[in-house]
Coordinates of C-alpha atoms and ligand atoms in Angstrom, one line a residue:
M6 CA 79.5 101.5 230.1
V7 CA 79.4 102.1 226.4
S8 CA 82.6 101.1 224.6
N9 CA 84.0 102.6 221.4
D10 CA 83.2 99.3 219.7
D11 CA 79.5 99.7 220.7
V12 CA 79.5 103.3 219.3
A13 CA 81.2 102.2 216.1
A14 CA 78.8 99.3 215.7
A15 CA 75.8 101.6 216.2
L16 CA 77.1 104.1 213.6
S17 CA 78.0 101.3 211.1
D18 CA 74.5 100.0 211.5
L19 CA 73.1 103.6 211.0
A20 CA 75.2 103.8 207.7
A21 CA 73.9 100.4 206.5
L22 CA 70.2 101.3 207.2
T23 CA 70.7 104.8 205.7
V24 CA 71.7 103.1 202.5
L25 CA 68.3 101.6 202.4
A26 CA 66.5 104.7 203.4
E27 CA 68.3 106.8 200.8
G28 CA 68.4 104.2 198.2
S29 CA 72.1 104.6 197.6
P30 CA 75.4 103.8 199.2
Q31 CA 76.9 107.0 197.9
A32 CA 74.5 109.2 199.9
F33 CA 76.2 112.0 201.8
R34 CA 74.7 110.9 205.2
V35 CA 76.0 107.3 204.6
R36 CA 79.5 108.6 204.1
A37 CA 79.3 110.8 207.2
Y38 CA 78.2 107.8 209.4
E39 CA 80.8 105.5 207.9
N40 CA 83.6 108.0 208.5
A41 CA 82.4 108.6 212.0
A42 CA 82.4 104.8 212.7
R43 CA 85.9 104.6 211.5
A44 CA 86.9 107.7 213.6
V45 CA 85.3 106.2 216.7
A46 CA 87.0 102.8 216.2
G47 CA 90.4 104.5 215.9
A48 CA 89.9 107.1 218.6
P49 CA 92.7 107.3 221.2
G50 CA 90.4 107.4 224.2
S51 CA 86.9 106.4 225.3
V52 CA 84.4 108.5 223.2
A53 CA 81.8 108.0 226.0
D54 CA 83.8 110.5 228.0
M55 CA 83.9 113.1 225.2
T56 CA 81.8 116.2 224.8
V57 CA 80.3 117.1 221.5
R58 CA 83.1 119.6 221.0
E59 CA 85.8 117.0 221.7
L60 CA 84.0 114.5 219.3
T61 CA 83.9 117.0 216.4
A62 CA 87.6 117.6 217.0
L63 CA 88.1 114.0 215.8
H64 CA 88.7 113.8 212.1
G65 CA 85.6 112.5 210.4
I66 CA 83.0 113.4 213.0
G67 CA 80.5 116.3 212.2
E68 CA 78.2 118.2 214.6
A69 CA 75.1 116.1 213.9
T70 CA 76.9 112.8 214.3
A71 CA 78.5 114.0 217.5
A72 CA 75.1 114.7 218.9
K73 CA 73.9 111.2 218.0
I74 CA 76.9 109.7 219.7
R75 CA 76.0 111.7 222.9
E76 CA 72.5 110.6 222.7
F77 CA 73.7 106.9 222.5
V78 CA 76.1 107.3 225.4
E79 CA 73.4 108.9 227.6
T80 CA 70.3 106.9 226.7
G81 CA 71.7 103.7 225.0
H82 CA 69.7 104.6 222.0
I83 CA 69.7 106.7 218.9
A84 CA 66.1 107.6 218.0
K85 CA 66.8 107.6 214.4
L86 CA 68.6 104.3 214.5
D87 CA 65.7 102.7 216.3
A88 CA 63.2 104.0 213.8
L89 CA 65.3 102.7 210.9
R90 CA 65.7 99.3 212.5
E91 CA 61.9 99.1 212.9
R92 CA 61.4 100.2 209.3
F93 CA 64.0 97.7 207.9
P94 CA 64.0 94.6 210.0
P95 CA 66.9 92.0 209.5
A96 CA 64.8 89.8 207.2
F97 CA 64.1 92.7 204.9
R98 CA 67.7 93.7 204.8
D99 CA 68.6 90.1 203.6
L100 CA 67.0 91.0 200.3
T101 CA 69.9 93.2 199.4
R102 CA 72.3 90.2 199.7
V103 CA 70.7 88.7 196.5
P104 CA 72.9 89.6 193.6
G105 CA 71.0 92.1 191.3
I106 CA 68.9 93.5 194.2
G107 CA 70.2 96.8 195.6
P108 CA 68.5 99.1 198.1
K109 CA 66.4 100.7 195.4
T110 CA 65.1 97.4 194.1
A111 CA 64.4 96.1 197.6
L112 CA 62.2 99.2 198.3
L113 CA 60.5 98.7 194.8
L114 CA 59.8 95.0 195.8
R115 CA 58.2 96.1 199.0
E116 CA 56.1 99.0 197.6
G117 CA 55.2 97.2 194.4
L118 CA 54.8 93.5 195.5
G119 CA 54.6 93.6 199.3
V120 CA 57.8 91.6 199.5
E121 CA 59.2 91.8 203.0
D122 CA 61.9 89.0 203.0
V123 CA 63.7 86.4 200.9
D124 CA 60.8 83.9 201.3
G125 CA 58.4 86.5 200.1
L126 CA 60.7 87.2 197.2
R127 CA 60.7 83.4 196.4
A128 CA 56.9 83.4 196.4
A129 CA 56.8 86.4 194.1
L130 CA 59.1 84.7 191.7
E131 CA 56.9 81.6 191.7
R132 CA 54.0 83.8 190.8
Q133 CA 56.2 85.5 188.1
E134 CA 55.4 88.8 189.5
L135 CA 58.9 90.2 189.3
R136 CA 58.7 90.9 185.5
T137 CA 55.9 93.4 186.3
L138 CA 58.4 95.7 187.8
P139 CA 60.3 98.3 185.9
G140 CA 63.7 97.0 184.7
F141 CA 62.8 93.4 185.3
G142 CA 62.1 90.5 182.8
A143 CA 61.8 86.8 182.6
K144 CA 65.5 86.5 182.3
S145 CA 66.3 88.5 185.5
E146 CA 63.6 86.6 187.3
E147 CA 65.5 83.4 186.5
K148 CA 68.8 84.9 187.6
V149 CA 67.5 86.0 190.9
A150 CA 65.9 82.6 191.5
R151 CA 69.2 80.8 190.8
A152 CA 71.1 83.1 193.1
I153 CA 68.8 82.5 196.0
D154 CA 69.2 78.8 195.6
R155 CA 72.9 78.8 195.2
L156 CA 73.6 81.2 198.1
G157 CA 71.2 79.4 200.5
L158 CA 69.5 82.6 201.5
G159 CA 66.0 81.1 202.3
G160 CA 64.3 81.8 205.7
K161 CA 65.1 79.0 208.1
E162 CA 68.4 78.0 206.5
R163 CA 69.6 81.6 206.6
R164 CA 73.3 81.6 207.4
T165 CA 75.6 84.5 208.1
P166 CA 78.8 84.9 206.0
I167 CA 81.9 84.4 208.1
G168 CA 83.1 88.0 207.4
E169 CA 80.1 89.5 209.2
A170 CA 80.2 86.7 211.8
M171 CA 83.8 87.5 212.6
R172 CA 83.1 91.1 213.1
L173 CA 80.2 90.4 215.4
A174 CA 82.2 87.8 217.3
D175 CA 85.1 90.2 217.9
H176 CA 82.6 92.8 219.2
V177 CA 80.6 90.3 221.3
V178 CA 83.8 88.7 222.9
A179 CA 85.2 92.1 223.7
A180 CA 82.0 93.3 225.3
L181 CA 81.6 90.0 227.4
A182 CA 85.2 90.0 228.5
A183 CA 84.8 93.5 229.9
L184 CA 81.8 92.5 232.2
P185 CA 82.5 92.3 235.9
G186 CA 83.3 88.7 237.1
V187 CA 84.2 87.5 233.7
L188 CA 87.7 85.9 233.3
R189 CA 87.6 85.4 229.6
A190 CA 85.2 85.1 226.7
E191 CA 85.8 83.2 223.5
P192 CA 83.9 82.3 220.3
M193 CA 83.0 78.6 219.8
G194 CA 80.9 76.6 217.3
S195 CA 81.2 77.0 213.6
V196 CA 83.1 80.4 214.0
R197 CA 85.9 78.7 215.9
R198 CA 86.0 76.0 213.3
F199 CA 86.0 78.7 210.6
R200 CA 83.2 77.5 208.5
E201 CA 82.4 80.0 205.8
T202 CA 78.9 80.7 207.0
I203 CA 77.5 80.4 210.5
G204 CA 74.0 79.5 211.7
D205 CA 74.3 81.1 215.2
L206 CA 77.2 82.5 217.2
D207 CA 78.3 80.4 220.2
V208 CA 80.4 82.1 222.9
I209 CA 81.6 80.8 226.2
V210 CA 82.3 83.1 229.2
V211 CA 84.6 81.7 231.9
A212 CA 83.7 82.8 235.4
D213 CA 83.6 81.6 239.0
G214 CA 80.4 81.1 240.7
P215 CA 76.8 81.4 239.3
G216 CA 76.2 83.5 236.1
G217 CA 72.9 85.2 236.9
E218 CA 74.4 88.6 237.1
I219 CA 76.5 88.1 234.1
M220 CA 73.5 87.1 232.2
D221 CA 71.6 90.2 233.3
A222 CA 74.6 92.2 232.0
V223 CA 74.6 90.3 228.7
A224 CA 70.8 91.2 228.2
A225 CA 71.6 94.9 228.8
L226 CA 74.6 95.1 226.2
P227 CA 74.0 97.7 223.5
L228 CA 74.6 95.1 220.8
V229 CA 71.7 93.0 222.1
A230 CA 68.5 93.7 220.2
E231 CA 66.3 91.1 221.9
V232 CA 66.6 88.3 224.6
V233 CA 65.3 85.0 223.3
A234 CA 65.8 83.0 226.5
Q235 CA 67.8 83.8 229.7
G236 CA 69.1 81.4 232.4
D237 CA 71.9 81.4 234.9
R238 CA 74.4 79.5 232.7
K239 CA 72.8 79.7 229.3
S240 CA 71.2 82.6 227.4
A241 CA 70.3 83.2 223.8
V242 CA 70.0 86.7 222.4
L243 CA 69.7 88.3 219.0
S244 CA 72.0 91.0 217.6
H245 CA 70.5 93.9 215.6
D246 CA 71.4 92.1 212.4
G247 CA 69.1 89.2 213.6
V248 CA 72.0 86.8 214.3
Q249 CA 71.4 84.6 217.3
I250 CA 74.2 84.5 220.0
D251 CA 74.2 81.6 222.4
V252 CA 76.2 82.5 225.6
R253 CA 77.2 79.9 228.1
V254 CA 79.0 80.6 231.4
V255 CA 81.5 77.9 232.3
A256 CA 83.7 77.4 235.4
P257 CA 87.5 77.6 234.8
G258 CA 88.0 74.0 235.8
H259 CA 85.7 72.9 233.0
Y260 CA 87.1 75.2 230.3
G261 CA 88.7 72.4 228.2
S262 CA 85.7 70.1 228.0
A263 CA 83.3 72.9 227.6
A264 CA 85.3 74.5 224.7
M265 CA 85.4 71.0 223.0
Y266 CA 81.7 70.5 223.4
F267 CA 80.7 73.9 222.2
T268 CA 83.2 74.1 219.4
G269 CA 81.8 70.9 217.9
S270 CA 81.2 69.8 215.2
K271 CA 78.5 67.5 216.4
A272 CA 79.9 64.7 214.2
H273 CA 83.4 65.2 215.7
N274 CA 81.9 65.2 219.3
I275 CA 80.0 62.0 218.7
R276 CA 83.2 60.2 217.7
L277 CA 84.9 61.5 220.9
R278 CA 82.0 60.3 223.1
Q279 CA 82.3 56.9 221.5
R280 CA 86.0 56.7 222.4
A281 CA 85.2 57.8 226.0
L282 CA 82.4 55.1 226.4
E283 CA 84.9 52.4 225.0
R284 CA 87.1 53.4 228.0
G285 CA 84.2 53.3 230.6
W286 CA 84.0 57.0 230.7
T287 CA 81.5 59.6 229.8
L288 CA 82.4 62.9 228.0
S289 CA 80.2 66.1 228.5
E290 CA 80.8 69.8 228.7
Y291 CA 81.7 69.2 232.3
G292 CA 84.5 66.8 231.6
L293 CA 85.7 63.2 231.0
V294 CA 84.2 61.3 233.9
D295 CA 84.7 57.7 235.1
Q296 CA 81.3 56.0 234.9
E297 CA 82.0 53.8 237.9
T298 CA 83.8 56.1 240.4
G299 CA 82.4 59.4 239.2
A300 CA 86.0 60.8 239.2
T301 CA 86.9 63.5 236.7
I302 CA 89.7 62.3 234.5
A303 CA 90.2 65.6 232.5
S304 CA 88.3 68.8 232.0
E305 CA 90.6 71.8 232.4
T306 CA 92.3 72.0 229.0
E307 CA 91.5 70.6 225.6
E308 CA 94.9 69.1 225.4
Q309 CA 94.3 67.1 228.6
V310 CA 90.9 65.8 227.4
Y311 CA 92.3 64.8 224.0
R312 CA 95.4 63.2 225.7
A313 CA 93.2 61.2 228.1
L314 CA 91.3 59.9 225.0
G315 CA 94.6 58.8 223.5
M316 CA 94.7 61.6 220.9
A317 CA 96.8 64.5 219.9
W318 CA 95.0 67.9 220.2
V319 CA 92.9 68.5 217.0
P320 CA 93.0 72.0 215.5
P321 CA 89.4 73.4 215.5
E322 CA 89.4 73.8 211.7
L323 CA 89.7 70.1 211.3
R324 CA 86.9 69.0 213.8
E325 CA 84.4 67.8 211.2
D326 CA 85.0 63.9 211.3
R327 CA 86.7 63.8 208.1
G328 CA 89.5 61.5 209.2
E329 CA 91.0 63.7 211.9
V330 CA 89.8 61.5 214.8
E331 CA 91.7 58.4 213.4
L332 CA 94.8 60.4 212.5
A333 CA 95.0 62.1 216.0
A334 CA 94.6 58.8 217.6
A335 CA 97.3 57.1 215.5
G336 CA 99.6 60.2 216.2
E337 CA 99.6 60.9 212.5
M338 CA 98.1 64.4 212.2
P339 CA 99.5 65.9 209.1
P340 CA 101.3 69.3 209.5
L341 CA 99.0 72.2 208.7
V342 CA 100.2 75.6 207.4
A343 CA 100.4 78.3 210.1
E344 CA 100.7 82.0 209.9
A345 CA 104.3 82.0 211.1
D346 CA 105.2 79.9 208.1
L347 CA 104.6 82.7 205.6
R348 CA 107.6 84.3 204.2
G349 CA 106.2 86.6 201.6
D350 CA 103.0 87.9 200.0
L351 CA 102.6 87.5 196.3
H352 CA 99.4 89.5 195.6
V353 CA 99.8 93.2 196.7
H354 CA 98.3 96.3 195.0
T355 CA 99.5 99.9 195.2
D356 CA 97.7 103.1 194.2
L357 CA 98.7 102.4 190.7
S358 CA 95.6 100.2 190.7
G359 CA 92.4 102.3 190.5
D360 CA 91.1 100.6 193.7
G361 CA 94.5 100.6 195.5
R362 CA 94.8 103.0 198.3
E363 CA 98.5 103.5 199.2
P364 CA 101.7 104.2 197.3
L365 CA 104.4 101.6 196.6
E366 CA 106.7 102.9 199.3
A367 CA 104.1 102.4 202.0
M368 CA 103.1 98.9 200.8
L369 CA 106.8 97.8 200.8
A370 CA 107.5 99.4 204.2
A371 CA 104.6 97.5 205.6
A372 CA 105.7 94.2 204.0
A373 CA 109.2 94.6 205.3
A374 CA 107.9 95.4 208.7
R375 CA 106.2 91.9 208.6
G376 CA 109.6 90.4 208.2
Y377 CA 109.0 89.1 204.6
E378 CA 111.9 87.7 202.6
Y379 CA 110.0 88.5 199.3
V380 CA 107.0 90.3 198.0
A381 CA 105.2 90.6 194.7
I382 CA 103.7 93.9 193.7
T383 CA 100.7 93.0 191.5
D384 CA 98.7 96.0 190.2
H385 CA 95.8 95.4 187.8
G386 CA 96.7 95.0 184.1
E387 CA 95.5 97.3 181.3
D388 CA 92.5 95.2 180.4
L389 CA 90.7 96.1 183.5
T390 CA 89.7 99.5 182.0
I391 CA 88.7 101.4 185.2
N392 CA 91.5 100.0 187.2
G393 CA 94.5 99.0 185.2
A394 CA 98.1 100.2 184.7
S395 CA 99.4 101.1 181.2
R396 CA 102.7 99.7 179.9
Q397 CA 104.4 103.0 180.5
Q398 CA 103.1 103.1 184.1
L399 CA 104.4 99.5 184.7
R400 CA 107.8 100.4 183.3
A401 CA 108.0 103.5 185.5
Q402 CA 107.1 101.3 188.4
R403 CA 109.8 98.8 187.5
A404 CA 112.4 101.6 187.7
Q405 CA 111.0 102.7 191.0
I406 CA 111.1 99.2 192.4
A407 CA 114.7 98.9 191.3
R408 CA 115.6 102.0 193.3
L409 CA 113.6 100.9 196.4
Q410 CA 115.1 97.5 196.3
E411 CA 118.3 99.0 197.7
R412 CA 116.4 100.0 200.8
Y413 CA 115.4 96.5 201.5
P414 CA 118.4 94.2 201.2
G415 CA 116.7 91.4 203.1
M416 CA 113.5 91.4 201.0
R417 CA 113.4 90.6 197.3
I418 CA 110.8 92.7 195.5
L419 CA 109.2 91.1 192.5
Q420 CA 107.4 93.2 190.0
G421 CA 104.3 91.4 189.0
C422 CA 100.9 92.1 187.6
E423 CA 97.3 91.0 188.3
L424 CA 96.3 90.0 184.9
N425 CA 92.7 89.7 183.8
I426 CA 91.5 86.5 182.3
A427 CA 89.2 87.2 179.4
P428 CA 86.3 84.9 178.6
D429 CA 88.5 83.2 176.0
G430 CA 91.4 82.7 178.5
S431 CA 93.6 85.4 177.1
I432 CA 95.3 88.0 179.3
D433 CA 96.6 91.5 179.1
Y434 CA 99.5 92.9 177.1
D435 CA 101.6 90.8 174.7
P436 CA 104.1 88.0 175.3
E437 CA 107.2 90.2 174.9
F438 CA 106.0 92.8 177.4
L439 CA 104.8 90.1 179.8
E440 CA 108.4 88.7 179.8
E441 CA 109.6 91.9 181.4
L442 CA 107.6 91.0 184.5
D443 CA 108.9 88.8 187.4
W444 CA 105.5 87.4 188.5
G445 CA 102.0 86.9 187.1
V446 CA 98.7 86.6 189.1
A447 CA 95.9 85.8 186.6
S448 CA 92.2 86.2 187.8
V449 CA 88.7 86.3 186.6
H450 CA 87.0 89.6 187.2
T451 CA 84.1 89.5 184.6
A452 CA 81.7 87.1 182.8
F453 CA 80.9 85.1 185.8
D454 CA 77.9 83.4 184.2
L455 CA 79.6 81.3 181.5
D456 CA 78.8 77.5 181.6
Q457 CA 81.2 75.0 183.3
A458 CA 83.0 73.9 180.0
A459 CA 83.7 77.5 179.0
Q460 CA 84.9 78.6 182.5
T461 CA 87.1 75.6 182.9
A462 CA 88.7 76.1 179.4
R463 CA 89.1 79.7 180.2
V464 CA 91.0 79.2 183.4
I465 CA 93.1 76.3 182.0
T466 CA 94.1 78.4 179.0
A467 CA 95.4 81.1 181.4
M468 CA 97.3 78.4 183.4
E469 CA 99.1 77.3 180.3
N470 CA 100.4 80.9 179.6
P471 CA 104.0 81.0 180.8
A472 CA 103.4 84.5 182.1
V473 CA 101.0 83.1 184.7
D474 CA 102.4 81.8 187.9
V475 CA 99.3 81.6 190.0
I476 CA 95.6 81.9 189.5
G477 CA 94.0 84.6 191.8
H478 CA 90.8 84.0 193.7
L479 CA 90.0 81.0 191.7
T480 CA 86.1 81.1 191.7
G481 CA 85.5 84.8 192.0
R482 CA 82.8 84.3 194.6
M483 CA 81.8 86.9 197.2
L484 CA 80.6 85.1 200.3
G485 CA 76.9 85.6 200.8
R486 CA 76.7 87.9 197.7
R487 CA 78.0 86.2 194.6
P488 CA 78.3 82.5 193.8
G489 CA 81.6 81.4 192.2
I490 CA 82.0 80.6 188.6
D491 CA 81.2 77.0 187.6
L492 CA 84.5 75.0 187.3
D493 CA 85.4 71.4 186.7
F494 CA 87.8 71.4 189.7
E495 CA 89.4 68.0 188.8
A496 CA 90.4 69.3 185.4
V497 CA 91.7 72.5 187.0
F498 CA 93.8 70.5 189.5
A499 CA 95.2 68.3 186.7
A500 CA 96.2 71.4 184.8
A501 CA 97.8 72.9 187.9
E502 CA 99.8 69.8 188.3
R503 CA 100.7 69.6 184.7
T504 CA 101.7 73.3 184.3
G505 CA 103.1 73.9 187.8
T506 CA 100.8 76.9 188.1
A507 CA 99.9 77.6 191.7
L508 CA 96.4 78.4 193.0
E509 CA 95.9 81.3 195.2
V510 CA 94.2 81.1 198.6
N511 CA 92.9 84.6 198.8
C512 CA 92.8 85.9 202.4
H513 CA 90.0 88.4 202.1
L514 CA 87.2 87.4 204.5
D515 CA 84.6 88.0 201.8
R516 CA 86.5 85.7 199.4
L517 CA 88.3 82.9 201.1
D518 CA 88.9 81.6 197.6
V519 CA 89.9 78.8 196.8
P520 CA 87.0 77.7 199.0
A521 CA 88.0 75.1 201.8
D522 CA 85.9 72.3 200.4
V523 CA 87.6 72.7 197.1
L524 CA 91.0 72.6 198.8
L525 CA 89.9 69.4 200.5
R526 CA 89.3 67.8 197.2
A527 CA 92.9 68.5 196.3
R528 CA 94.2 67.0 199.5
D529 CA 96.1 64.1 197.8
R530 CA 97.2 65.9 194.7
D531 CA 100.4 67.7 193.8
V532 CA 98.8 71.1 193.5
L533 CA 100.8 74.1 194.7
F534 CA 99.2 77.0 196.6
A535 CA 100.1 80.6 197.5
I536 CA 98.3 82.2 200.4
D537 CA 98.0 85.9 199.5
T538 CA 96.3 88.9 200.9
D539 CA 95.4 90.8 197.7
A540 CA 96.0 93.9 199.9
H541 CA 94.7 97.1 198.6
H542 CA 95.9 99.0 201.8
T543 CA 98.8 98.4 204.2
T544 CA 96.4 97.2 206.9
E545 CA 95.2 94.4 204.7
L546 CA 98.7 92.8 204.7
A547 CA 97.7 91.6 208.1
N548 CA 94.8 89.5 206.8
T549 CA 97.0 86.4 206.4
G550 CA 95.4 84.7 209.3
W551 CA 92.0 84.3 207.5
G552 CA 93.6 82.7 204.4
V553 CA 95.7 80.4 206.6
R554 CA 92.7 79.3 208.6
N555 CA 90.8 78.7 205.4
A556 CA 93.7 76.6 204.1
R557 CA 93.8 74.6 207.3
R558 CA 90.2 73.8 206.9
G559 CA 91.2 72.5 203.5
W560 CA 94.0 70.3 205.1
V561 CA 96.8 72.3 203.4
G562 CA 100.2 71.7 204.7
P563 CA 103.2 74.1 204.5
E564 CA 105.0 72.1 202.0
R565 CA 102.4 72.7 199.3
V566 CA 102.4 76.6 199.9
V567 CA 105.1 78.3 197.8
N568 CA 105.3 81.4 200.0
T569 CA 106.4 79.3 202.9
W570 CA 109.5 78.4 201.0
G571 CA 112.8 80.1 201.8
A572 CA 113.7 82.9 199.3
R573 CA 116.3 80.8 197.4
R574 CA 113.9 77.9 196.8
F575 CA 111.0 80.2 196.0
L576 CA 113.0 82.3 193.5
D577 CA 114.5 79.2 191.8
W578 CA 111.0 77.8 191.3
V579 CA 109.8 81.1 189.9
G580 CA 112.7 81.2 187.5
A581 CA 112.0 77.6 186.4
T582 CA 108.2 78.0 185.9
R583 CA 108.5 81.3 183.9
R584 CA 110.9 79.6 181.5
R585 CA 108.8 76.7 180.7
Ligands
DGT606 P1 76.0 76.5 213.0 O1 75.6 77.3 214.3 O2 74.9 75.8 212.3 O3 76.9 77.2 212.1 O4 77.0 75.2 213.5 P2 77.6 75.0 215.0 O5 78.6 73.8 214.8 O6 78.0 76.2 215.7 O7 76.4 74.2 215.8 P3 75.5 74.8 217.0 O8 75.5 76.3 217.2 O9 74.2 74.1 216.8 O10 76.2 74.1 218.2 C1 77.5 74.5 218.6 C2 78.2 73.3 219.1 O11 77.7 72.8 220.3 C3 78.1 72.1 218.2 O12 79.1 72.2 217.1 C4 78.3 71.0 219.1 C5 77.6 71.4 220.3 N1 76.2 71.0 220.4 C6 75.2 71.8 220.4 N2 74.0 71.1 220.6 C7 74.4 69.8 220.6 C8 73.7 68.6 220.8 O13 72.4 68.5 220.9 N3 74.4 67.4 220.8 C9 75.8 67.5 220.8 N4 76.4 66.4 220.8 N5 76.4 68.6 220.6 C10 75.8 69.7 220.6
CA607 CA1 76.7 78.0 216.1
CA608 CA1 74.3 77.5 218.9
ZN609 ZN1 94.0 91.8 193.4

């Protein structure tokens, strides 16, 4: 049975591959497939049961695409998609992850230099061949080489950004959970620990009895491009994007120990096995077992296994052997921020921003529906020329907010602005105008290549500006696509402590910025954070979970997150920092 998810995934893939075939993401056909994928994902019933006519009645699906959907439902294939997949294998598609290499350039690399993957590109760089292509020179050669190194895009060490991995994990888990005989399916490994890139996707399937039939069904899933290895309890398959998926079937009675084993990390598991051995037990995916009697001491839930080992349950984001084992054993696990702690969102766009998608009323209604006690509307400032709001527009918005405030007595609406940090650290507007605002997010959107001293001075200058309350997406990175700016983080932390400026933890899955490893370095400092969605659409207000999990990976507790504070405390703090 083909699910809506399967159809949507095939259409998304068709869109992504058509970008390559047509050399442009703006191509008409690309838009058509993207719209159709969205329509299918949001369709009220199963599209597999719909005729071409019923399909075209859905908004966003045309005649030609409807025919392709029928072809997929009836045969499990779309001939055009198969042909494109053959023409552009995953390794070739990886080329377009390199900053500066779009679909046109990738095709040029293939035609001009025979480059088929990132390793081939690296070899061509070493031979200094890129400069022979139109539009390339020694400088751009150097830039591409640096990007490949910093993004870790090389062949064997190829890792998938968490955003893509999460979308795949959701799809895989839903498909597996729907198979006959499956009680539940869950992502494990680095995805469950929420690493920002993943090597392969590990999934456990909970089922009674042998898994042979389940594994046959796994091999036949539409999302599976190739079976690497198949057994009764353990299989490895490849997705169409070339991501390996390891599937294990486990019995319900072993769920806890299996989840612990496959969640890892290896380093965390090694420490747990040592603790087991010290007690005369062994720990494996099948449970905690007494070496002498062979009796199982714990295996059904993670809590039981940890408890038997004399430990509190350890949140998956922390399972990296960075001190969590000792703390859990001593009963001293520090509190970690949780989604339910958040009482407001302090980085929200409306359609006043060029890239915002919905009006103020809609964004506020959605924020209120989440039960927020406060929200900051932060459209782009005037310096972002394609995107920003003029002074008049912001003043008009201010009046509109004052009117709407009456509608939401329980939610304080702040008028803020996302200010743009220029290379010299200056921001939009002038000090008098900025004083009219209630809240200031300042972020870097340009000049990503300055050296460390310049970037650090730039950000610190912005922090020292009294109109700036929080620095938005600190490094400006886009996971798997653009490395972050080069910063002296110790100096940034010191400035954050000194000025009281908070650092944003941006919830967008492609950003997760401040990165978790940087948060970790601020673990024992008095740096304040704000976990914000940077929503450009009402649905994005629900992205808080990603930012929270990233913050947890960085050991951030609720006390250091300003938007977990009650309205009174938060507003007092804002008042005090803006007066400094
Ligand atoms: P990745 O895939 O590189 O992003 O990282 P993980 O952590 O998902 O690693 P992976 O896929 O190799 O294995 C998943 C988990 O399974 C891992 O975190 C711990 C467990 N595991 C796998 N192989 C071994 C092994 O040989 N020894 C031990 N102790 N644990 C293993
Ligand atoms: Ca893995
Ligand atoms: Ca694995
Ligand atoms: Zn923003």
